[in-house]
Amino acid sequence: MRIDILTILPELLESPFKYSIIKRAAKKGLAEIVIHNIRDFSTDKHKKVDDYSFSKGAGMVMAIQPIEAAINHLKSQREYDEIIYTTPDGVQFNQQEANGLSLKKNLIILCGHYKGVDQRVRDHFITKEYSIGDYVLTGGELAAAVIADSVVRLIPGVLSDETSALTDSFQDHLLSPPVYTRPADYKGWKVPDILLSGNEKKIDEWKHLQSVERTKKLRPDLYKKFSEGG
Ligand code: 6GU
């Protein structure tokens, strides 16, 4: 998979992809993430990427010209499956969306900024618009990093233990069960006996029950989906 990220703040996206599993995915040739500075595509003599809104008092808006140039430059090199725009007024990103994107070959993510992007960019280039939650970030860069991370880790071979992505929280609308490591007794705080029993079947039953109980208590919205089998 290749993900091209278009941003006016490339520095903000350098470190998230330099470390962790994303780096390993790149080394293994499973995923390539390329950051592009939208400013490099501006034909303005001051390399301007934004302009005043036609709606009074609405703040600055990201202009079409450099964004169209950046997208066309990429499209001339390969075909893209989706052109994603990160924005607080997008559809809320979730694990199902991540699963879907992980099957794609080439993605572009355009990071929103200021008061947003000229609506004509959304109308004519963008195929998916995502928010990562009901709160406002200063820009779409962190959202793009979140989306790329959640998608890349799902590509087969990226995680060392391939089954671990399948048992993630949310894959079946359930939160993960609690986990413990040594020591079995830390200052009197004990690991549940069942986990020390060695009875795999009983342990699996316990884990499932814990997942269900946790979900019911912490995320009644998810629990509803789980119990409806959706
Ligand atoms: Cl995608 N962008 C911004 N600026 N804020 C957000 C967001 C995106 N998702 C949640 N808040």
mmCIF file of C-alpha atoms and ligand atoms in Angstrom:
data_model
loop_
_atom_site.group_PDB
_atom_site.id
_atom_site.type_symbol
_atom_site.label_atom_id
_atom_site.label_comp_id
_atom_site.label_asym_id
_atom_site.label_seq_id
_atom_site.Cartn_x
_atom_site.Cartn_y
_atom_site.Cartn_z
ATOM 1 C CA MET A 1 0.000 0.000 0.000
ATOM 2 C CA ARG A 2 1.052 3.549 -0.687
ATOM 3 C CA ILE A 3 -0.357 6.539 1.216
ATOM 4 C CA ASP A 4 0.399 10.063 -0.023
ATOM 5 C CA ILE A 5 -0.366 12.759 2.528
ATOM 6 C CA LEU A 6 -0.896 16.353 1.400
ATOM 7 C CA THR A 7 -0.285 18.929 4.121
ATOM 8 C CA ILE A 8 0.789 22.511 4.758
ATOM 9 C CA LEU A 9 2.698 21.304 7.863
ATOM 10 C CA PRO A 10 4.885 18.373 6.736
ATOM 11 C CA GLU A 11 7.086 18.637 9.847
ATOM 12 C CA LEU A 12 4.119 17.645 11.992
ATOM 13 C CA LEU A 13 3.880 14.300 10.193
ATOM 14 C CA GLU A 14 7.509 13.304 10.105
ATOM 15 C CA SER A 15 7.912 11.787 13.554
ATOM 16 C CA PRO A 16 4.732 9.656 13.717
ATOM 17 C CA PHE A 17 5.937 7.605 10.752
ATOM 18 C CA LYS A 18 9.605 7.457 11.648
ATOM 19 C CA TYR A 19 9.027 5.070 14.516
ATOM 20 C CA SER A 20 7.044 2.009 15.554
ATOM 21 C CA ILE A 21 5.352 -0.497 13.320
ATOM 22 C CA ILE A 22 4.817 1.940 10.493
ATOM 23 C CA LYS A 23 8.572 2.152 10.056
ATOM 24 C CA ARG A 24 8.791 -1.632 10.067
ATOM 25 C CA ALA A 25 6.024 -1.860 7.494
ATOM 26 C CA ALA A 26 8.016 0.512 5.296
ATOM 27 C CA LYS A 27 11.214 -1.515 5.739
ATOM 28 C CA LYS A 28 9.407 -4.722 4.787
ATOM 29 C CA GLY A 29 8.048 -2.962 1.704
ATOM 30 C CA LEU A 30 4.444 -3.440 2.847
ATOM 31 C CA ALA A 31 3.539 0.215 3.177
ATOM 32 C CA GLU A 32 4.998 3.420 1.915
ATOM 33 C CA ILE A 33 3.913 6.757 3.352
ATOM 34 C CA VAL A 34 4.976 9.842 1.414
ATOM 35 C CA ILE A 35 4.452 13.352 2.793
ATOM 36 C CA HIS A 36 3.991 16.267 0.363
ATOM 37 C CA ASN A 37 4.032 19.973 1.135
ATOM 38 C CA ILE A 38 1.033 21.591 -0.580
ATOM 39 C CA ARG A 39 2.974 24.871 -0.649
ATOM 40 C CA ASP A 40 5.407 23.344 -3.194
ATOM 41 C CA PHE A 41 2.515 23.261 -5.684
ATOM 42 C CA SER A 42 1.425 26.873 -5.265
ATOM 43 C CA THR A 43 1.844 29.072 -8.339
ATOM 44 C CA ASP A 44 1.557 32.206 -6.158
ATOM 45 C CA LYS A 45 4.776 34.230 -5.967
ATOM 46 C CA HIS A 46 4.660 34.041 -2.156
ATOM 47 C CA LYS A 47 3.697 30.340 -2.244
ATOM 48 C CA LYS A 48 0.354 31.198 -0.649
ATOM 49 C CA VAL A 49 -1.989 28.263 -0.006
ATOM 50 C CA ASP A 50 -4.973 30.043 1.566
ATOM 51 C CA ASP A 51 -7.188 33.069 0.963
ATOM 52 C CA TYR A 52 -10.034 35.015 2.527
ATOM 53 C CA SER A 53 -13.457 33.379 2.625
ATOM 54 C CA PHE A 54 -16.229 34.803 0.449
ATOM 55 C CA SER A 55 -18.421 34.433 3.581
ATOM 56 C CA LYS A 56 -17.665 37.418 5.793
ATOM 57 C CA GLY A 57 -15.724 36.841 9.009
ATOM 58 C CA ALA A 58 -15.246 33.132 8.348
ATOM 59 C CA GLY A 59 -11.436 33.083 8.478
ATOM 60 C CA MET A 60 -8.960 31.776 5.916
ATOM 61 C CA VAL A 61 -9.806 28.991 3.495
ATOM 62 C CA MET A 62 -7.408 26.564 1.782
ATOM 63 C CA ALA A 63 -7.417 27.456 -1.921
ATOM 64 C CA ILE A 64 -8.038 25.049 -4.828
ATOM 65 C CA GLN A 65 -5.049 25.754 -7.066
ATOM 66 C CA PRO A 66 -2.180 24.158 -5.079
ATOM 67 C CA ILE A 67 -4.372 21.251 -3.968
ATOM 68 C CA GLU A 68 -5.513 20.477 -7.510
ATOM 69 C CA ALA A 69 -1.903 20.671 -8.722
ATOM 70 C CA ALA A 70 -0.727 18.283 -5.990
ATOM 71 C CA ILE A 71 -3.530 15.788 -6.633
ATOM 72 C CA ASN A 72 -3.050 15.902 -10.416
ATOM 73 C CA HIS A 73 0.689 15.430 -9.985
ATOM 74 C CA LEU A 74 0.060 12.248 -7.972
ATOM 75 C CA LYS A 75 -2.722 10.990 -10.248
ATOM 76 C CA SER A 76 -0.413 11.273 -13.252
ATOM 77 C CA GLN A 77 1.872 8.711 -11.612
ATOM 78 C CA ARG A 78 -0.581 6.052 -10.415
ATOM 79 C CA GLU A 79 -4.248 5.335 -9.872
ATOM 80 C CA TYR A 80 -5.732 6.142 -6.492
ATOM 81 C CA ASP A 81 -8.489 4.138 -4.801
ATOM 82 C CA GLU A 82 -9.580 6.934 -2.468
ATOM 83 C CA ILE A 83 -8.835 10.611 -1.928
ATOM 84 C CA ILE A 84 -9.534 11.264 1.723
ATOM 85 C CA TYR A 85 -10.042 14.642 3.427
ATOM 86 C CA THR A 86 -9.625 14.949 7.192
ATOM 87 C CA THR A 87 -12.147 17.359 8.668
ATOM 88 C CA PRO A 88 -14.205 17.678 11.861
ATOM 89 C CA ASP A 89 -17.381 17.718 9.735
ATOM 90 C CA GLY A 90 -16.621 14.361 8.089
ATOM 91 C CA VAL A 91 -18.007 10.897 8.820
ATOM 92 C CA GLN A 92 -16.601 9.504 12.049
ATOM 93 C CA PHE A 93 -13.662 7.182 11.357
ATOM 94 C CA ASN A 94 -13.856 3.749 13.001
ATOM 95 C CA GLN A 95 -12.433 0.230 12.838
ATOM 96 C CA GLN A 96 -14.788 -0.831 10.044
ATOM 97 C CA GLU A 97 -13.555 2.078 7.912
ATOM 98 C CA ALA A 98 -9.947 1.114 8.727
ATOM 99 C CA ASN A 99 -10.631 -2.482 7.684
ATOM 100 C CA GLY A 100 -12.016 -1.280 4.358
ATOM 101 C CA LEU A 101 -9.107 1.054 3.635
ATOM 102 C CA SER A 102 -6.532 -1.633 4.512
ATOM 103 C CA LEU A 103 -7.627 -3.528 1.369
ATOM 104 C CA LYS A 104 -6.791 -0.607 -0.938
ATOM 105 C CA LYS A 105 -3.602 -0.083 -2.902
ATOM 106 C CA ASN A 106 -3.086 3.684 -3.200
ATOM 107 C CA LEU A 107 -4.577 6.392 -0.991
ATOM 108 C CA ILE A 108 -4.258 10.162 -0.829
ATOM 109 C CA ILE A 109 -5.023 11.940 2.440
ATOM 110 C CA LEU A 110 -5.538 15.708 2.278
ATOM 111 C CA CYS A 111 -5.129 17.333 5.689
ATOM 112 C CA GLY A 112 -7.619 20.102 6.423
ATOM 113 C CA HIS A 113 -6.570 23.409 8.011
ATOM 114 C CA TYR A 114 -7.759 26.919 8.829
ATOM 115 C CA LYS A 115 -11.517 27.144 8.360
ATOM 116 C CA GLY A 116 -11.436 24.318 5.867
ATOM 117 C CA VAL A 117 -10.857 23.790 2.207
ATOM 118 C CA ASP A 118 -12.733 25.459 -0.688
ATOM 119 C CA GLN A 119 -15.910 23.381 -1.080
ATOM 120 C CA ARG A 120 -15.109 22.763 -4.765
ATOM 121 C CA VAL A 121 -12.106 20.627 -3.712
ATOM 122 C CA ARG A 122 -14.504 18.460 -1.699
ATOM 123 C CA ASP A 123 -17.035 18.340 -4.524
ATOM 124 C CA HIS A 124 -14.630 17.455 -7.322
ATOM 125 C CA PHE A 125 -11.672 15.536 -5.842
ATOM 126 C CA ILE A 126 -12.510 14.039 -2.472
ATOM 127 C CA THR A 127 -14.027 10.547 -2.255
ATOM 128 C CA LYS A 128 -14.146 10.153 1.557
ATOM 129 C CA GLU A 129 -14.295 12.683 4.393
ATOM 130 C CA TYR A 130 -13.334 11.602 7.908
ATOM 131 C CA SER A 131 -13.410 13.085 11.387
ATOM 132 C CA ILE A 132 -11.660 11.164 14.167
ATOM 133 C CA GLY A 133 -14.076 12.279 16.899
ATOM 134 C CA ASP A 134 -16.242 15.040 18.267
ATOM 135 C CA TYR A 135 -13.563 17.527 19.297
ATOM 136 C CA VAL A 136 -11.637 20.105 17.310
ATOM 137 C CA LEU A 137 -7.943 19.767 16.388
ATOM 138 C CA THR A 138 -5.857 22.639 15.021
ATOM 139 C CA GLY A 139 -5.395 20.715 11.791
ATOM 140 C CA GLY A 140 -6.079 17.442 10.053
ATOM 141 C CA GLU A 141 -2.465 16.215 10.315
ATOM 142 C CA LEU A 142 -2.892 14.333 13.573
ATOM 143 C CA ALA A 143 -6.109 12.830 12.220
ATOM 144 C CA ALA A 144 -4.258 11.724 9.059
ATOM 145 C CA ALA A 145 -1.572 10.103 11.234
ATOM 146 C CA VAL A 146 -4.253 8.295 13.258
ATOM 147 C CA ILE A 147 -5.972 7.029 10.103
ATOM 148 C CA ALA A 148 -2.716 5.914 8.439
ATOM 149 C CA ASP A 149 -1.544 4.119 11.595
ATOM 150 C CA SER A 150 -4.820 2.246 12.067
ATOM 151 C CA VAL A 151 -4.882 1.197 8.396
ATOM 152 C CA VAL A 152 -1.222 0.187 7.983
ATOM 153 C CA ARG A 153 -1.210 -2.087 11.029
ATOM 154 C CA LEU A 154 -4.021 -4.116 9.411
ATOM 155 C CA ILE A 155 -1.986 -4.972 6.294
ATOM 156 C CA PRO A 156 -1.079 -8.677 6.482
ATOM 157 C CA GLY A 157 2.536 -9.114 7.614
ATOM 158 C CA VAL A 158 2.841 -5.739 9.332
ATOM 159 C CA LEU A 159 2.150 -7.048 12.816
ATOM 160 C CA SER A 160 4.505 -9.799 13.921
ATOM 161 C CA ASP A 161 1.693 -11.852 15.468
ATOM 162 C CA GLU A 162 -0.809 -11.860 12.622
ATOM 163 C CA THR A 163 -3.714 -12.837 14.800
ATOM 164 C CA SER A 164 -3.297 -9.824 17.037
ATOM 165 C CA ALA A 165 -5.126 -7.456 14.698
ATOM 166 C CA LEU A 166 -8.077 -9.838 14.640
ATOM 167 C CA THR A 167 -8.423 -9.760 18.421
ATOM 168 C CA ASP A 168 -8.235 -5.959 18.669
ATOM 169 C CA SER A 169 -10.869 -4.054 20.530
ATOM 170 C CA PHE A 170 -13.702 -3.071 18.142
ATOM 171 C CA GLN A 171 -13.153 -5.838 15.571
ATOM 172 C CA ASP A 172 -16.249 -7.593 16.898
ATOM 173 C CA HIS A 173 -17.792 -4.552 18.651
ATOM 174 C CA LEU A 174 -16.206 -5.632 21.952
ATOM 175 C CA LEU A 175 -13.490 -3.977 24.024
ATOM 176 C CA SER A 176 -10.408 -6.078 24.836
ATOM 177 C CA PRO A 177 -10.250 -8.021 28.099
ATOM 178 C CA PRO A 178 -7.760 -6.939 30.799
ATOM 179 C CA VAL A 179 -4.199 -8.294 30.507
ATOM 180 C CA TYR A 180 -1.567 -9.042 33.154
ATOM 181 C CA THR A 181 2.126 -9.894 33.285
ATOM 182 C CA ARG A 182 4.506 -11.008 36.047
ATOM 183 C CA PRO A 183 4.634 -10.874 38.990
ATOM 184 C CA ALA A 184 1.431 -12.803 39.772
ATOM 185 C CA ASP A 185 1.308 -10.996 43.120
ATOM 186 C CA TYR A 186 2.501 -7.391 43.255
ATOM 187 C CA LYS A 187 2.362 -6.015 46.805
ATOM 188 C CA GLY A 188 -0.786 -8.028 47.400
ATOM 189 C CA TRP A 189 -2.475 -7.017 44.089
ATOM 190 C CA LYS A 190 -3.127 -10.399 42.552
ATOM 191 C CA VAL A 191 -3.606 -11.607 38.993
ATOM 192 C CA PRO A 192 -6.976 -13.432 38.684
ATOM 193 C CA ASP A 193 -6.518 -17.126 39.610
ATOM 194 C CA ILE A 194 -8.094 -18.325 36.366
ATOM 195 C CA LEU A 195 -5.183 -16.891 34.325
ATOM 196 C CA LEU A 196 -2.705 -18.965 36.348
ATOM 197 C CA SER A 197 -4.752 -22.169 35.986
ATOM 198 C CA GLY A 198 -3.344 -23.218 32.614
ATOM 199 C CA ASN A 199 -6.866 -24.215 31.482
ATOM 200 C CA GLU A 200 -6.990 -22.653 27.988
ATOM 201 C CA LYS A 201 -10.707 -23.217 27.508
ATOM 202 C CA LYS A 202 -11.639 -21.672 30.851
ATOM 203 C CA ILE A 203 -9.260 -18.754 30.193
ATOM 204 C CA ASP A 204 -10.874 -18.064 26.797
ATOM 205 C CA GLU A 205 -14.325 -18.125 28.398
ATOM 206 C CA TRP A 206 -13.153 -15.732 31.112
ATOM 207 C CA LYS A 207 -11.610 -13.356 28.559
ATOM 208 C CA HIS A 208 -14.796 -13.269 26.524
ATOM 209 C CA LEU A 209 -16.921 -12.629 29.613
ATOM 210 C CA GLN A 210 -14.570 -9.824 30.694
ATOM 211 C CA SER A 211 -14.805 -8.269 27.221
ATOM 212 C CA VAL A 212 -18.585 -8.374 27.322
ATOM 213 C CA GLU A 213 -18.771 -6.954 30.867
ATOM 214 C CA ARG A 214 -16.291 -4.170 30.100
ATOM 215 C CA THR A 215 -18.135 -3.206 26.936
ATOM 216 C CA LYS A 216 -21.506 -3.214 28.699
ATOM 217 C CA LYS A 217 -20.150 -0.932 31.426
ATOM 218 C CA LEU A 218 -17.863 1.431 29.465
ATOM 219 C CA ARG A 219 -19.412 1.494 25.977
ATOM 220 C CA PRO A 220 -23.145 0.772 26.055
ATOM 221 C CA ASP A 221 -23.328 2.018 22.435
ATOM 222 C CA LEU A 222 -20.910 -0.718 21.285
ATOM 223 C CA TYR A 223 -22.577 -3.308 23.489
ATOM 224 C CA LYS A 224 -25.853 -2.663 21.689
ATOM 225 C CA LYS A 225 -24.191 -3.411 18.323
ATOM 226 C CA PHE A 226 -22.569 -6.541 19.764
ATOM 227 C CA SER A 227 -25.791 -7.922 21.253
ATOM 228 C CA GLU A 228 -27.633 -7.202 18.007
ATOM 229 C CA GLY A 229 -24.911 -9.139 16.179
ATOM 230 C CA GLY A 230 -24.290 -6.205 13.801
HETATM 231 CL CL1 6GU B 1 -10.117 15.145 10.880
HETATM 232 N N1 6GU B 1 -9.640 17.567 11.793
HETATM 233 C C1 6GU B 1 -9.717 18.521 12.736
HETATM 234 N N2 6GU B 1 -9.191 19.704 12.491
HETATM 235 N N3 6GU B 1 -10.280 18.325 13.911
HETATM 236 C C2 6GU B 1 -10.799 17.113 14.146
HETATM 237 C C3 6GU B 1 -10.757 16.084 13.213
HETATM 238 C C4 6GU B 1 -10.170 16.349 12.018
HETATM 239 N N4 6GU B 1 -11.363 15.017 13.736
HETATM 240 C C5 6GU B 1 -11.749 15.377 14.950
HETATM 241 N N5 6GU B 1 -11.411 16.639 15.195
#
